[in-house]
Short mmCIF file of C-alpha atoms and ligand atoms in Angstrom, two decimals:
data_model
loop_
_atom_site.label_atom_id
_atom_site.label_comp_id
_atom_site.label_asym_id
_atom_site.label_seq_id
_atom_site.Cartn_x
_atom_site.Cartn_y
_atom_site.Cartn_z
CA MET A 1 139.50 29.04 48.63
CA THR A 2 140.48 25.70 47.50
CA THR A 3 142.13 26.57 44.39
CA SER A 4 145.08 28.71 44.09
CA GLY A 5 146.20 30.53 40.71
CA THR A 6 148.89 28.06 40.24
CA ASN A 7 146.87 25.34 40.00
CA THR A 8 146.23 24.08 36.40
CA GLN A 9 143.21 21.93 36.00
CA SER A 10 144.32 20.77 32.47
CA SER A 11 144.31 17.15 32.71
CA SER A 12 141.16 15.24 31.42
CA ILE A 13 139.73 14.80 34.58
CA HIS A 14 138.96 18.15 36.27
CA GLY A 15 139.10 17.23 40.03
CA THR A 16 136.66 16.31 42.47
CA TRP A 17 134.60 18.35 44.89
CA SER A 18 136.62 19.24 47.88
CA LYS A 19 133.67 17.83 50.51
CA ARG A 20 131.02 15.47 50.08
CA TRP A 21 128.45 18.09 50.22
CA THR A 22 129.87 20.48 47.71
CA PHE A 23 128.03 18.92 44.96
CA ILE A 24 124.62 19.34 46.84
CA LEU A 25 125.76 23.21 47.01
CA ALA A 26 126.84 23.38 43.50
CA ALA A 27 124.05 21.93 42.07
CA SER A 28 121.53 23.82 43.86
CA GLY A 29 123.31 27.01 43.05
CA SER A 30 123.00 26.10 39.47
CA ALA A 31 119.47 25.21 39.68
CA VAL A 32 118.40 27.98 42.09
CA GLY A 33 118.66 31.24 40.12
CA LEU A 34 116.69 33.62 37.87
CA GLY A 35 114.59 30.43 36.76
CA ASN A 36 113.02 30.26 40.31
CA ILE A 37 112.29 33.88 40.95
CA TRP A 38 112.21 35.81 37.95
CA LYS A 39 111.05 33.39 35.40
CA PHE A 40 108.55 31.15 36.89
CA PRO A 41 106.21 34.01 38.13
CA TYR A 42 106.30 35.72 34.86
CA ILE A 43 105.53 32.86 32.63
CA THR A 44 103.16 31.36 34.98
CA GLY A 45 101.45 35.00 34.53
CA GLU A 46 101.70 34.84 30.67
CA ASN A 47 99.99 31.28 30.75
CA GLY A 48 97.03 32.10 33.04
CA GLY A 49 98.12 30.59 36.37
CA SER A 50 97.26 27.54 37.99
CA ALA A 51 96.87 24.99 35.31
CA PHE A 52 100.27 25.76 34.36
CA VAL A 53 101.66 25.57 37.82
CA LEU A 54 100.16 21.98 37.87
CA ILE A 55 101.63 20.75 34.72
CA TYR A 56 104.94 22.20 35.93
CA LEU A 57 105.00 20.22 39.22
CA VAL A 58 103.70 17.11 37.37
CA CYS A 59 106.78 17.65 34.67
CA ILE A 60 109.37 18.02 37.71
CA LEU A 61 108.12 14.94 39.30
CA ALA A 62 107.61 12.49 36.52
CA ILE A 63 110.27 13.74 34.01
CA GLY A 64 112.46 16.32 35.68
CA ILE A 65 113.72 14.46 38.67
CA PRO A 66 114.42 10.99 36.74
CA ILE A 67 116.20 12.77 34.05
CA MET A 68 118.19 14.83 36.56
CA ILE A 69 119.15 11.47 38.28
CA ALA A 70 120.06 9.94 34.88
CA GLU A 71 122.29 13.09 34.09
CA THR A 72 124.07 13.12 37.33
CA MET A 73 124.80 9.59 37.00
CA LEU A 74 126.19 9.83 33.37
CA GLY A 75 128.47 12.50 34.63
CA ARG A 76 129.77 10.53 37.32
CA ARG A 77 130.54 7.54 35.27
CA GLY A 78 131.87 9.52 32.46
CA ARG A 79 134.05 11.46 34.66
CA LYS A 80 134.51 13.73 31.80
CA SER A 81 132.99 16.88 30.00
CA PRO A 82 129.32 15.90 28.91
CA ILE A 83 130.51 15.79 25.21
CA LEU A 84 133.34 13.09 25.87
CA SER A 85 131.38 11.32 28.89
CA MET A 86 128.66 10.54 26.55
CA ARG A 87 130.97 9.46 23.59
CA ASP A 88 132.67 7.05 26.10
CA ILE A 89 129.75 5.78 27.62
CA ALA A 90 128.22 5.05 24.16
CA ILE A 91 131.22 3.44 22.92
CA ASN A 92 131.57 1.24 26.18
CA SER A 93 127.84 0.26 25.54
CA ASN A 94 128.54 -0.62 21.71
CA ALA A 95 126.72 2.22 20.62
CA SER A 96 127.60 5.00 18.27
CA GLY A 97 130.16 7.51 19.43
CA TYR A 98 127.67 10.15 17.68
CA TRP A 99 125.68 10.03 20.94
CA GLN A 100 128.22 12.91 21.79
CA LEU A 101 126.03 15.16 19.53
CA VAL A 102 123.84 15.53 22.76
CA GLY A 103 126.54 16.66 24.64
CA ILE A 104 127.72 19.30 21.80
CA MET A 105 123.84 20.62 21.52
CA GLY A 106 123.81 20.83 25.27
CA THR A 107 127.33 22.82 25.45
CA LEU A 108 125.85 25.16 22.76
CA ALA A 109 122.47 25.61 24.55
CA GLY A 110 124.60 26.63 27.65
CA ILE A 111 126.48 29.54 25.55
CA PHE A 112 122.71 30.49 24.24
CA ILE A 113 121.33 30.51 27.74
CA LEU A 114 124.21 32.45 29.10
CA SER A 115 123.83 35.37 26.46
CA TYR A 116 120.53 36.33 27.69
CA TYR A 117 120.93 35.30 31.46
CA SER A 118 123.53 37.48 31.95
CA VAL A 119 121.40 40.33 30.44
CA ILE A 120 118.35 39.56 32.88
CA ALA A 121 120.98 39.22 36.04
CA GLY A 122 122.32 42.59 34.72
CA TRP A 123 118.92 44.14 35.46
CA ALA A 124 119.34 42.85 39.04
CA LEU A 125 122.31 44.33 39.43
CA ALA A 126 121.26 47.70 37.97
CA TYR A 127 118.37 47.51 40.63
CA ILE A 128 121.08 47.29 43.65
CA PRO A 129 121.62 50.84 43.35
CA LYS A 130 118.09 52.23 42.38
CA LEU A 131 116.80 50.19 45.55
CA ALA A 132 119.74 51.71 47.78
CA SER A 133 119.03 55.33 46.96
CA GLY A 134 115.32 55.15 47.67
CA GLU A 135 114.46 55.51 43.86
CA PHE A 136 111.32 53.37 44.87
CA SER A 137 110.16 54.79 48.12
CA GLY A 138 106.53 55.19 48.22
CA VAL A 139 105.95 54.82 44.41
CA SER A 140 102.67 54.22 42.86
CA GLY A 141 102.39 50.93 40.70
CA ALA A 142 102.66 53.00 37.57
CA ALA A 143 105.77 54.82 38.75
CA ALA A 144 107.52 51.50 39.45
CA LYS A 145 106.16 50.42 36.07
CA SER A 146 107.96 53.42 34.18
CA ILE A 147 111.06 52.95 36.20
CA PHE A 148 111.46 49.70 34.71
CA ASP A 149 110.03 49.90 31.23
CA GLY A 150 108.92 53.76 30.59
CA GLU A 151 110.45 56.19 27.97
CA GLN A 152 113.37 56.91 30.31
CA GLY A 153 113.21 53.39 32.16
CA LEU A 154 115.83 51.08 32.46
CA LEU A 155 115.18 49.05 29.46
CA SER A 156 115.23 51.82 27.12
CA ASP A 157 118.91 52.52 28.29
CA TYR A 158 120.95 50.30 26.23
CA LYS A 159 124.32 51.54 27.37
CA THR A 160 123.30 50.72 30.95
CA LEU A 161 122.01 47.55 30.02
CA LEU A 162 125.29 46.88 28.11
CA PHE A 163 127.27 48.07 31.09
CA TRP A 164 125.67 45.40 33.63
CA HIS A 165 125.65 42.72 31.20
CA SER A 166 129.28 42.96 30.61
CA LEU A 167 130.02 43.20 34.33
CA PHE A 168 128.24 40.05 34.90
CA THR A 169 129.70 38.30 32.30
CA ILE A 170 133.23 39.19 33.42
CA VAL A 171 132.57 37.98 37.03
CA THR A 172 131.10 34.85 35.73
CA VAL A 173 134.24 34.17 33.26
CA TYR A 174 136.20 35.11 36.27
CA VAL A 175 134.92 32.27 38.68
CA VAL A 176 135.12 29.57 36.04
CA ALA A 177 138.50 30.37 35.03
CA ARG A 178 139.73 30.09 38.56
CA GLY A 179 137.91 26.84 38.85
CA ILE A 180 134.60 26.47 40.07
CA GLN A 181 135.33 25.22 43.63
CA ALA A 182 137.09 28.39 44.36
CA GLY A 183 134.76 30.76 46.36
CA LEU A 184 131.83 28.85 45.04
CA GLU A 185 131.35 26.59 48.14
CA ARG A 186 131.46 29.49 50.33
CA ALA A 187 129.09 31.75 48.22
CA VAL A 188 126.36 29.28 47.95
CA ARG A 189 126.57 27.97 51.57
CA PHE A 190 125.67 31.72 52.68
CA LEU A 191 123.72 32.53 49.67
CA MET A 192 120.84 29.89 49.78
CA PRO A 193 119.81 30.14 53.51
CA ALA A 194 119.83 34.18 53.10
CA LEU A 195 117.81 34.04 49.89
CA ILE A 196 115.37 31.70 51.53
CA LEU A 197 115.05 33.69 54.61
CA LEU A 198 114.50 37.01 52.86
CA LEU A 199 111.88 35.45 50.47
CA LEU A 200 109.97 34.27 53.81
CA VAL A 201 110.13 37.93 54.87
CA LEU A 202 108.57 39.00 51.72
CA LEU A 203 106.03 36.18 51.96
CA GLY A 204 104.99 37.78 55.40
CA TYR A 205 104.64 41.18 53.45
CA SER A 206 102.56 39.74 50.98
CA VAL A 207 100.55 37.50 53.39
CA MET A 208 99.77 40.87 55.18
CA GLU A 209 99.19 43.80 52.39
CA GLY A 210 98.80 41.81 49.49
CA ALA A 211 95.89 40.52 47.81
CA PHE A 212 97.19 37.11 49.30
CA ALA A 213 93.75 34.74 48.53
CA GLU A 214 93.49 36.29 44.91
CA GLY A 215 97.34 35.62 44.45
CA ALA A 216 97.08 31.84 45.85
CA ARG A 217 94.20 31.20 43.94
CA PHE A 218 95.51 32.41 40.69
CA LEU A 219 98.51 29.81 41.65
CA PHE A 220 96.39 27.09 42.72
CA ALA A 221 92.97 26.96 41.97
CA PHE A 222 93.13 24.35 39.14
CA ASP A 223 91.04 25.92 36.02
CA ALA A 224 91.18 23.48 33.12
CA SER A 225 89.91 26.11 30.68
CA LYS A 226 93.26 27.75 30.69
CA LEU A 227 95.37 24.56 29.40
CA SER A 228 96.85 24.58 25.93
CA TRP A 229 99.63 22.55 24.33
CA ASN A 230 101.76 25.50 24.16
CA SER A 231 101.46 26.28 27.93
CA ALA A 232 102.30 22.67 28.52
CA LEU A 233 105.55 22.79 26.52
CA VAL A 234 106.58 25.95 28.23
CA ALA A 235 105.79 24.35 31.36
CA LEU A 236 107.88 21.39 30.54
CA GLY A 237 110.67 23.77 28.90
CA HIS A 238 110.78 25.58 32.46
CA ALA A 239 111.09 22.12 34.25
CA PHE A 240 114.47 21.56 32.48
CA PHE A 241 115.41 25.00 32.64
CA THR A 242 114.95 25.37 36.23
CA LEU A 243 116.79 22.21 37.20
CA SER A 244 119.49 22.89 34.86
CA LEU A 245 118.74 19.82 32.89
CA GLY A 246 118.92 18.85 29.14
CA MET A 247 122.26 20.49 28.54
CA GLY A 248 125.05 18.81 30.51
CA SER A 249 125.45 21.33 33.73
CA ILE A 250 124.28 18.82 35.88
CA MET A 251 126.40 16.27 34.10
CA ALA A 252 129.33 18.29 34.22
CA TYR A 253 128.94 18.79 38.04
CA GLY A 254 128.33 15.10 38.44
CA ALA A 255 131.71 14.23 37.04
CA TYR A 256 133.12 16.07 40.23
CA MET A 257 130.84 14.08 42.64
CA PRO A 258 132.41 11.45 45.17
CA LYS A 259 131.59 7.97 44.27
CA GLU A 260 129.81 7.23 47.74
CA ASP A 261 127.44 9.72 47.52
CA SER A 262 123.64 8.38 47.00
CA ILE A 263 122.80 10.29 43.69
CA ALA A 264 118.93 9.66 43.89
CA LYS A 265 118.68 11.13 47.41
CA THR A 266 120.75 14.17 46.56
CA ILE A 267 118.96 15.10 43.61
CA THR A 268 115.62 14.87 45.22
CA ILE A 269 116.51 17.14 47.91
CA ILE A 270 117.63 19.45 45.15
CA ALA A 271 114.71 19.40 43.10
CA VAL A 272 112.70 19.93 46.28
CA LEU A 273 114.40 22.90 47.09
CA ASP A 274 114.35 24.12 43.85
CA THR A 275 110.37 24.09 43.40
CA GLY A 276 109.95 25.17 46.91
CA ILE A 277 111.66 28.38 46.18
CA ALA A 278 109.87 29.04 43.00
CA LEU A 279 106.45 28.40 44.56
CA ILE A 280 107.34 30.95 47.31
CA ALA A 281 108.62 33.33 44.79
CA GLY A 282 105.11 33.06 42.96
CA LEU A 283 103.11 33.38 46.59
CA VAL A 284 105.26 36.67 47.09
CA ILE A 285 104.76 38.08 43.58
CA PHE A 286 101.22 37.50 42.74
CA PRO A 287 99.46 38.80 45.75
CA LEU A 288 101.46 42.01 45.19
CA VAL A 289 100.56 42.24 41.45
CA PHE A 290 97.02 41.65 42.34
CA ALA A 291 96.83 44.44 45.30
CA HIS A 292 98.31 46.98 43.11
CA GLY A 293 96.43 46.39 40.18
CA LEU A 294 99.31 45.09 37.79
CA GLU A 295 98.77 42.54 35.00
CA PRO A 296 99.95 39.17 35.99
CA SER A 297 100.76 38.64 32.24
CA ALA A 298 103.22 41.65 32.07
CA GLY A 299 106.04 39.41 30.98
CA PRO A 300 109.87 39.56 32.07
CA GLY A 301 109.40 42.54 34.15
CA LEU A 302 107.11 41.35 36.34
CA MET A 303 109.57 40.77 39.44
CA PHE A 304 111.20 44.09 38.65
CA ILE A 305 107.87 45.80 38.91
CA SER A 306 106.01 44.28 41.56
CA LEU A 307 108.87 43.76 44.23
CA PRO A 308 110.43 47.07 43.91
CA LEU A 309 107.00 48.43 44.65
CA ALA A 310 106.58 46.46 47.57
CA PHE A 311 110.05 47.41 49.25
CA GLY A 312 108.88 50.83 48.60
CA HIS A 313 106.27 50.64 51.24
CA ILE A 314 108.08 48.57 53.85
CA THR A 315 110.00 49.90 56.53
CA GLY A 316 113.52 49.13 56.04
CA GLY A 317 112.59 48.61 52.35
CA GLU A 318 115.63 49.86 51.23
CA LEU A 319 117.75 47.93 53.02
CA PHE A 320 115.66 44.66 52.48
CA GLY A 321 115.44 45.71 48.73
CA THR A 322 119.23 46.07 48.24
CA LEU A 323 119.82 43.00 49.83
CA PHE A 324 117.19 40.96 47.92
CA PHE A 325 118.65 42.07 44.57
CA ILE A 326 122.10 41.56 45.63
CA LEU A 327 120.80 37.71 46.65
CA VAL A 328 119.29 37.27 43.03
CA ALA A 329 122.44 38.58 41.33
CA PHE A 330 124.31 35.96 43.43
CA ALA A 331 121.86 33.40 42.84
CA ALA A 332 122.24 34.04 39.00
CA TRP A 333 125.89 34.01 39.19
CA THR A 334 125.90 30.42 40.88
CA SER A 335 124.08 29.50 37.90
CA ALA A 336 125.76 31.18 35.31
CA ILE A 337 128.93 29.38 36.11
CA SER A 338 127.42 26.41 35.58
CA LEU A 339 126.30 27.18 31.90
CA ILE A 340 129.43 27.47 30.67
CA GLU A 341 131.37 24.71 32.75
CA PRO A 342 130.58 21.85 30.14
CA GLY A 343 131.96 23.87 27.04
CA VAL A 344 135.02 24.83 29.29
CA ALA A 345 135.63 21.24 30.57
CA TRP A 346 135.27 20.14 27.04
CA LEU A 347 137.73 22.55 25.72
CA ILE A 348 140.43 21.68 28.10
CA GLU A 349 140.06 18.35 27.43
CA ARG A 350 139.68 18.31 23.66
CA PHE A 351 142.37 21.02 22.60
CA GLY A 352 144.60 21.39 26.03
CA ALA A 353 143.10 24.67 26.56
CA THR A 354 143.92 26.56 29.72
CA ARG A 355 140.91 26.93 32.01
CA ARG A 356 141.22 30.59 31.71
CA ASN A 357 141.36 30.82 27.71
CA ALA A 358 138.51 28.17 27.69
CA ALA A 359 136.02 30.41 30.19
CA LEU A 360 137.17 33.57 28.07
CA ILE A 361 136.34 32.20 24.65
CA LEU A 362 132.90 30.89 25.81
CA GLY A 363 132.09 34.12 27.86
CA GLY A 364 133.33 36.10 25.21
CA ALA A 365 131.02 34.11 22.64
CA ALA A 366 127.98 34.41 25.01
CA TRP A 367 128.48 38.27 25.71
CA VAL A 368 128.67 38.96 21.94
CA LEU A 369 125.37 37.09 21.36
CA GLY A 370 123.69 38.78 24.42
CA ILE A 371 124.21 42.22 22.84
CA GLY A 372 121.34 41.22 20.47
CA THR A 373 119.20 40.47 23.52
CA VAL A 374 120.17 43.72 25.13
CA PHE A 375 118.98 45.53 22.05
CA SER A 376 115.68 43.64 21.57
CA PHE A 377 114.38 45.54 24.32
CA ASN A 378 115.15 49.00 22.96
CA ILE A 379 116.48 49.75 19.61
CA TRP A 380 115.52 46.36 17.85
CA LYS A 381 112.14 46.09 19.74
CA GLU A 382 110.02 46.05 16.67
CA TYR A 383 112.26 43.57 14.87
CA LYS A 384 110.75 40.18 15.07
CA LEU A 385 111.92 37.01 13.86
CA LEU A 386 109.17 34.58 11.91
CA ASP A 387 106.65 37.72 13.11
CA THR A 388 106.85 36.54 16.61
CA PHE A 389 110.01 36.64 18.47
CA THR A 390 112.35 39.48 19.51
CA ILE A 391 115.91 38.05 19.78
CA PHE A 392 115.36 37.50 23.48
CA ASP A 393 112.25 35.53 22.98
CA GLY A 394 113.72 33.88 20.20
CA MET A 395 116.59 32.79 22.35
CA ASP A 396 114.73 31.89 25.13
CA PHE A 397 112.00 29.69 23.10
CA LEU A 398 114.94 28.12 21.27
CA THR A 399 116.78 26.90 24.56
CA SER A 400 113.87 26.19 27.16
CA ASN A 401 111.28 24.78 24.37
CA ILE A 402 113.51 23.17 21.99
CA MET A 403 117.04 22.44 23.03
CA LEU A 404 116.54 21.28 26.60
CA PRO A 405 113.44 19.18 26.03
CA LEU A 406 115.38 17.82 22.86
CA GLY A 407 118.42 17.04 24.97
CA GLY A 408 116.40 15.58 27.99
CA LEU A 409 114.44 13.47 25.68
CA LEU A 410 117.65 11.94 23.99
CA ILE A 411 119.47 11.74 27.53
CA ALA A 412 116.24 9.53 28.69
CA LEU A 413 116.42 7.44 25.50
CA PHE A 414 120.39 7.00 25.99
CA VAL A 415 120.19 5.98 29.63
CA GLY A 416 116.89 4.08 29.35
CA TRP A 417 117.52 1.94 26.16
CA VAL A 418 121.06 2.37 24.96
CA MET A 419 123.37 2.46 28.07
CA LYS A 420 124.16 -1.09 29.47
CA PRO A 421 121.43 -1.30 32.38
CA GLU A 422 124.22 -2.95 34.82
CA ALA A 423 126.60 -0.15 34.19
CA ALA A 424 123.59 2.56 35.02
CA GLU A 425 122.55 0.48 38.20
CA ASP A 426 126.00 -0.08 39.52
CA GLU A 427 126.85 3.86 39.48
CA LEU A 428 123.33 4.79 40.83
CA ASN A 429 123.73 2.06 43.69
CA MET A 430 120.23 2.51 44.82
CA LYS A 431 119.48 0.58 47.63
CA ASN A 432 115.58 0.31 47.33
CA PRO A 433 114.48 -2.09 44.37
CA ALA A 434 111.06 -0.60 44.10
CA LEU A 435 112.67 3.18 44.00
CA LEU A 436 114.83 1.71 41.43
CA SER A 437 111.97 -0.03 39.21
CA ALA A 438 110.21 3.19 39.60
CA TRP A 439 112.87 5.03 38.20
CA TRP A 440 113.36 2.86 35.23
CA PHE A 441 109.66 3.00 34.34
CA LEU A 442 109.66 6.78 34.17
CA LEU A 443 112.97 7.07 32.44
CA ARG A 444 112.10 4.61 29.67
CA TYR A 445 108.50 5.14 29.30
CA VAL A 446 106.88 8.08 30.82
CA ALA A 447 109.56 10.86 30.23
CA PRO A 448 110.21 9.88 26.48
CA THR A 449 106.54 10.01 25.64
CA ALA A 450 105.44 12.79 27.75
CA VAL A 451 108.39 14.79 26.22
CA ALA A 452 107.86 13.79 22.53
CA VAL A 453 103.98 14.40 22.83
CA VAL A 454 104.22 17.75 24.60
CA PHE A 455 106.95 18.95 22.23
CA VAL A 456 105.30 17.99 19.01
CA MET A 457 101.98 19.41 19.98
CA GLY A 458 103.30 22.22 21.61
CA ILE A 459 105.43 23.52 18.67
CA TYR A 460 102.10 22.67 16.48
CA ASP A 461 99.94 24.81 18.92
CA LYS A 462 102.51 27.67 18.87
CA PHE A 463 102.84 27.96 15.05
CA ALA A 464 99.80 26.55 13.31
CA GLY A 465 97.38 26.11 16.12
N1 PFF B 530 118.51 26.41 36.58
C1 PFF B 530 118.95 28.02 36.29
C2 PFF B 530 117.71 28.95 36.71
O1 PFF B 530 116.73 28.52 36.96
O2 PFF B 530 118.04 29.98 36.68
C3 PFF B 530 119.34 28.18 34.98
C4 PFF B 530 120.13 27.27 34.28
C5 PFF B 530 121.43 27.21 34.85
C6 PFF B 530 119.40 26.62 33.30
C7 PFF B 530 122.21 25.76 34.17
C8 PFF B 530 120.54 25.46 32.36
C9 PFF B 530 121.51 25.31 33.08
F1 PFF B 530 122.10 24.37 32.50
#
């Protein structure tokens, strides 16, 4: 632990990571989370597989990485919360202070995301005792499904969901309140290798016991007939979600990054790691789904049905399964703390709040909103906004498919066209001129055009198409 309880971080600068590579740990802790293991497989299933995966990969490369570099650079340049960093840098570039609205929208998006993120993380927590007690030993596909969403299943039991949602919110607020360095560094250093190792064990199982060829074909055999603008928007939104982009998390962490570190190199490593973990999760889950006659388009429950099923049939599955859901909960935890860090840093700077109170206020807001998501899986299940969305769907759509892409678009436009290029280049300090030009090109032209087109067409396709 690097921060003691007496350390009040109420100055406008919130400190610097204790070691040079803590940024890598913290940013990959933020990026790798439920998005990789839970969300990527289920939205891939819902959107028909390979064509979706291809668009997602293109979005990561051509849009995600350049914007992630830009966001980190803005954070390190501004050295404050995303809201105030955006304002300061805009004013220094002789532009309007209203650019801080990008930071404000991002800060709100973080609270909205945390509201449902903690509910899903709560599912993972609820699964730890289920696996440990052998509830899934030898079960059939149908039985695994009903443990999750049957009449007596987890989703129908809103009291249990509320309990785990609350517990997860509390531990998130606790870490943020202590200062994000405390404990985070150690947690991530152990977590990431353990998670990858366990995913590889599972991959071995799905190669041997699952319908591996079918699963791999589903993910990688390109089929243009499955393309739609709405799936492209979901893929784009997920590229932002999985890299923690478009809302200031990475900007907030960038503010604590030491000056000498190479931003471009660091970010590329994180993006590759994040994408690799998502692809492995897909390669684990889909072969199991096909081998057990489950539906790839089953939705948010996909991982919570297919993986326990597999664990129920592996020797040592109780142990591995318990460990797996512990690791998923940890991965979610290190992401969740980054969701409210932008808002917390801002409340400290702007209103002189203590870190503890700031974390309590924002965590509390997310907790209250999250109750809507809890109910959307049971007592409010039939209640649909715009005839389409449950509260959970609505929160997810609003954040991943609207707020994050919009935030990302504005960040690309800001760095590409408004900020002084000398300032950006000075902060980036990229040694390779060809890579620097490629970055400018992607950020100025490719990312804004692609995001704008996919955004407009995707929304149209969703509601009018
Ligand atoms: N990147 C996280 C995941 O993939 O689970 C979720 C997330 C964290 C999204 C932080 C956005 C964010 F700012």
